[in-house]
mmCIF file of C-alpha atoms in Angstrom:
data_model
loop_
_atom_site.group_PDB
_atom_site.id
_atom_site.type_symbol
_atom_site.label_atom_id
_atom_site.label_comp_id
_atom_site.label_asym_id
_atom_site.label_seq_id
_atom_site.Cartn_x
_atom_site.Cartn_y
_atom_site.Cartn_z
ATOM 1 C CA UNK A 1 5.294 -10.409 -6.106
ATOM 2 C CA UNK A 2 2.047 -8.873 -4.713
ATOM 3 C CA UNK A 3 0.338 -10.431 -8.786
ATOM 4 C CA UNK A 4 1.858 -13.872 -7.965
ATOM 5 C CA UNK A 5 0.233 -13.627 -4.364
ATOM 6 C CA UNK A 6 -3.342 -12.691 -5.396
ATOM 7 C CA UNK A 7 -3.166 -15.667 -8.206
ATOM 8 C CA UNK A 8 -2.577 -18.150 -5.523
ATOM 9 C CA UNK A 9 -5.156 -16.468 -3.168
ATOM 10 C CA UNK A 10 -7.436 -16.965 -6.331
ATOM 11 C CA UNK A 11 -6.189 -20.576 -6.424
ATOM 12 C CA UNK A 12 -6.616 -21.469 -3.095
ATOM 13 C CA UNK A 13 -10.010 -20.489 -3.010
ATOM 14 C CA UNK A 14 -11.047 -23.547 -4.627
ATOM 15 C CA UNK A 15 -9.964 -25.940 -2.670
ATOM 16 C CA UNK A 16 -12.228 -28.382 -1.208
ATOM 17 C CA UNK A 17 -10.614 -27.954 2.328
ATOM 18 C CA UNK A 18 -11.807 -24.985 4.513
ATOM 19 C CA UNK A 19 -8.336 -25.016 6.367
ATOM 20 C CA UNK A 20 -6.494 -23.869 2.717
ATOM 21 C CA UNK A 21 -9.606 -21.454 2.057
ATOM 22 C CA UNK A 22 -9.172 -20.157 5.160
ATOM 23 C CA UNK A 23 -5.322 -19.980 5.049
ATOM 24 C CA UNK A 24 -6.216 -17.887 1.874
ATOM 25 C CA UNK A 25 -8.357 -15.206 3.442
ATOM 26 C CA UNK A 26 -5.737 -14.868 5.684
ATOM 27 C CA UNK A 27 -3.347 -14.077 2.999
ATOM 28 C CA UNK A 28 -5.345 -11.799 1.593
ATOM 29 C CA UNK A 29 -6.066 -9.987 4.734
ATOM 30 C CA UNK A 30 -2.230 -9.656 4.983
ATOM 31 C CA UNK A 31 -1.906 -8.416 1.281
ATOM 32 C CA UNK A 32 -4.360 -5.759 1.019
ATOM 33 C CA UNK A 33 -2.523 -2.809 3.048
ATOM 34 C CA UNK A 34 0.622 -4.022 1.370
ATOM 35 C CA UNK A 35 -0.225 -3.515 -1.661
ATOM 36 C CA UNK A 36 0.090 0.309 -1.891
ATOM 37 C CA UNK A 37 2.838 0.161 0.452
ATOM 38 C CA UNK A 38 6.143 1.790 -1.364
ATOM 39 C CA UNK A 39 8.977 3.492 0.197
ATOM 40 C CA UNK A 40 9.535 6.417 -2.009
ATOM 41 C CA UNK A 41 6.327 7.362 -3.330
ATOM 42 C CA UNK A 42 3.977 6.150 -6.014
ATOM 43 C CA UNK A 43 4.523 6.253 -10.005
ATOM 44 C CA UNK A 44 1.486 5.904 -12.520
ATOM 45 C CA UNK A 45 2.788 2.492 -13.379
ATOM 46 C CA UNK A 46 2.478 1.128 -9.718
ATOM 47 C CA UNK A 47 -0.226 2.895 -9.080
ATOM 48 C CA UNK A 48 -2.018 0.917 -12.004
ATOM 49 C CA UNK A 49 -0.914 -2.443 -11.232
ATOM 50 C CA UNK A 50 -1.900 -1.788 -7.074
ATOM 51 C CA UNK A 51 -4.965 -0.727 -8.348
ATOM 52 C CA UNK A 52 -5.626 -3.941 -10.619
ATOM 53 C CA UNK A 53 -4.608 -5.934 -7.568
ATOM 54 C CA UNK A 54 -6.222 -4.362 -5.096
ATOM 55 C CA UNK A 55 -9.599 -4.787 -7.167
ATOM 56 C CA UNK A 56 -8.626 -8.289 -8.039
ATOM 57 C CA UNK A 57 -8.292 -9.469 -4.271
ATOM 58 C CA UNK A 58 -11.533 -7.376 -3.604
ATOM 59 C CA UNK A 59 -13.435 -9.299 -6.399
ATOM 60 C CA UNK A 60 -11.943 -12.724 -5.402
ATOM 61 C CA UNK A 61 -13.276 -11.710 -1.326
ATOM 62 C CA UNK A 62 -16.792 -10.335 -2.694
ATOM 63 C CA UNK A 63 -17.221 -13.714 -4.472
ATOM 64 C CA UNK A 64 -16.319 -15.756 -1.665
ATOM 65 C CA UNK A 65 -18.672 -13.751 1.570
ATOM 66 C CA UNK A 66 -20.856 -16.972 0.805
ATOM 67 C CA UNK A 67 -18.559 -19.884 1.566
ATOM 68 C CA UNK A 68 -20.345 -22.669 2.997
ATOM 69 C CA UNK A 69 -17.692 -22.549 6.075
ATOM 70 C CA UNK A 70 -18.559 -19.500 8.691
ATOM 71 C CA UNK A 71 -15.006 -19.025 9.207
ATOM 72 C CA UNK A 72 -13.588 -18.891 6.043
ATOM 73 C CA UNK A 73 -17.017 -16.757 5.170
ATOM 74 C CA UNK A 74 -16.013 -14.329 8.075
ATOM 75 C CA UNK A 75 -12.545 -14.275 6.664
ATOM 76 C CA UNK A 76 -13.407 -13.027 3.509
ATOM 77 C CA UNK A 77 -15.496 -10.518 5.174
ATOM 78 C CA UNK A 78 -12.866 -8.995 6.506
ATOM 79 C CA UNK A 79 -10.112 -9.268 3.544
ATOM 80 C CA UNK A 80 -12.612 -7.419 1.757
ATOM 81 C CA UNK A 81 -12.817 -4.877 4.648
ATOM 82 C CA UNK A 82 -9.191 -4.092 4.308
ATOM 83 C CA UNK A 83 -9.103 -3.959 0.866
ATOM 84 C CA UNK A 84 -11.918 -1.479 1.350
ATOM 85 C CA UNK A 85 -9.433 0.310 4.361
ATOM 86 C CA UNK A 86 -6.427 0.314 1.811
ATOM 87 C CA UNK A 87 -7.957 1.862 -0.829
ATOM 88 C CA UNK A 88 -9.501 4.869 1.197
ATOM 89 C CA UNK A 89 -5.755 4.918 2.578
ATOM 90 C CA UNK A 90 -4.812 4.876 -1.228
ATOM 91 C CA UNK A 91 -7.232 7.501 -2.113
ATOM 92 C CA UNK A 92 -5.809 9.710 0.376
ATOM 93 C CA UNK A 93 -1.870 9.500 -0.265
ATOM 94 C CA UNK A 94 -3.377 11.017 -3.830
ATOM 95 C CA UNK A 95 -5.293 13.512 -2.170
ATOM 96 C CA UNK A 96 -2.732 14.488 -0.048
ATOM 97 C CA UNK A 97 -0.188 14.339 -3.053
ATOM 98 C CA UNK A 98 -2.240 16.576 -5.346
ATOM 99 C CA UNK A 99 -2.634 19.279 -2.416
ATOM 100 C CA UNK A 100 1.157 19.180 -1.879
ATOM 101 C CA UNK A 101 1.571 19.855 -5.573
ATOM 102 C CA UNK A 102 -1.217 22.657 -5.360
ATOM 103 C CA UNK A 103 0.033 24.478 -2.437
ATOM 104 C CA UNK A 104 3.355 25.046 -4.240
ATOM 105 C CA UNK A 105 1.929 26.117 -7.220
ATOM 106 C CA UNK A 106 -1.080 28.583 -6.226
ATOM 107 C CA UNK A 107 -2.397 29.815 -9.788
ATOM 108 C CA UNK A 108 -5.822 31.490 -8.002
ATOM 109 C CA UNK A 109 -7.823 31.882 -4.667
ATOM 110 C CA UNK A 110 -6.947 28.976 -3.013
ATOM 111 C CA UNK A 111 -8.516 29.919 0.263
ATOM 112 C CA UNK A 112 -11.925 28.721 -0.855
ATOM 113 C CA UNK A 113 -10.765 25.208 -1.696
ATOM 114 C CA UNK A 114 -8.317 24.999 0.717
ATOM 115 C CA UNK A 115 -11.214 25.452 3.923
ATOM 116 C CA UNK A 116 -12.658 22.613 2.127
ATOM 117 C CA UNK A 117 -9.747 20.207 0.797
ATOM 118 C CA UNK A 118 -8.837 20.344 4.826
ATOM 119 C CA UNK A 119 -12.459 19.537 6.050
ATOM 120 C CA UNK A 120 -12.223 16.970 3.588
ATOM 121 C CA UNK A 121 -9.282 16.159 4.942
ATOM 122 C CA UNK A 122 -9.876 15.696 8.046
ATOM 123 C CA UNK A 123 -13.137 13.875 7.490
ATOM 124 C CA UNK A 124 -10.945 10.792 5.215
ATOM 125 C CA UNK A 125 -8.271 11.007 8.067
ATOM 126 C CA UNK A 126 -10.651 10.024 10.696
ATOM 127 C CA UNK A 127 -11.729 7.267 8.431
ATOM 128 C CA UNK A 128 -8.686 6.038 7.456
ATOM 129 C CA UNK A 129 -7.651 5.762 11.429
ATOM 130 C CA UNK A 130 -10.071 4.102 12.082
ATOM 131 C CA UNK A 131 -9.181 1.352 8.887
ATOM 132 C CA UNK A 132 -5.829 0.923 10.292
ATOM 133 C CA UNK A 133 -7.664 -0.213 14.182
ATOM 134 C CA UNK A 134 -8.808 -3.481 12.607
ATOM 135 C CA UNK A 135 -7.298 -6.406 14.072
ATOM 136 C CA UNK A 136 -4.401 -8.334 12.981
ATOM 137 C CA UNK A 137 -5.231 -11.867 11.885
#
């Protein structure tokens, strides 16, 4: 579903009318956090085709920054914001994954990288909060 939604973001954006381009950026805003979004965690197979999406809406809003309407230009600034936001979210559900799956299996020291996975940490978290502050559209 999320495939067939980027496709007609992509064909929306070129339409002549800056109402359906800007309906589009919309859309996009609206898709970008939802495309990670899964209930019972993430196999390599979703992961893939999120990923693919998630680049192809960030492509589609990169190209479009220059629309000749300030509106829809502004829109696609911020799609490609969230996009950005989503896949630092993204990047830390892995993180987070891959520590959960190292904590139960120490094999060494894992004081050393654990002071700095949780700096780390912390450092993405307060990124990713502030990601999820941006404003509805």
């Amino acid at each position: 579903a999320i495939q067939e939604a980027v496709k007609l973001v992509k064909k929306a954006t070129e339409d002549r009318f800056p109402e359906v381009r800007s309906a589009a950026t919309a859309l996009a805003c609206a898709l970008a956090p939802q495309v990670f979004h899964s209930g019972s965690g993430i196999t390599s197979g979703d992961a893939t085709s999120a990923t693919s999406s998630l680049d192809e809406l960030m492509t589609i809003s990169l190209k479009n920054l220059d629309d000749e309407s300030a509106h829809v230009a502004s829109g696609w600034a911020e799609a490609l914001a969230r996009c950005a936001c989503a896949s630092m979210d993204f990047s830390q559900q892995i993180r987070d994954a891959i520590a959960s799956a190292t904590s139960r299996n120490p094999d060494d020291d894992g004081e050393t990288s654990t002071k700095s996975s949780t700096e780390s940490s912390r450092k993405q978290q307060s990124m990713s909060s502030s990601c999820r502050t941006l404003p509805a559209t």
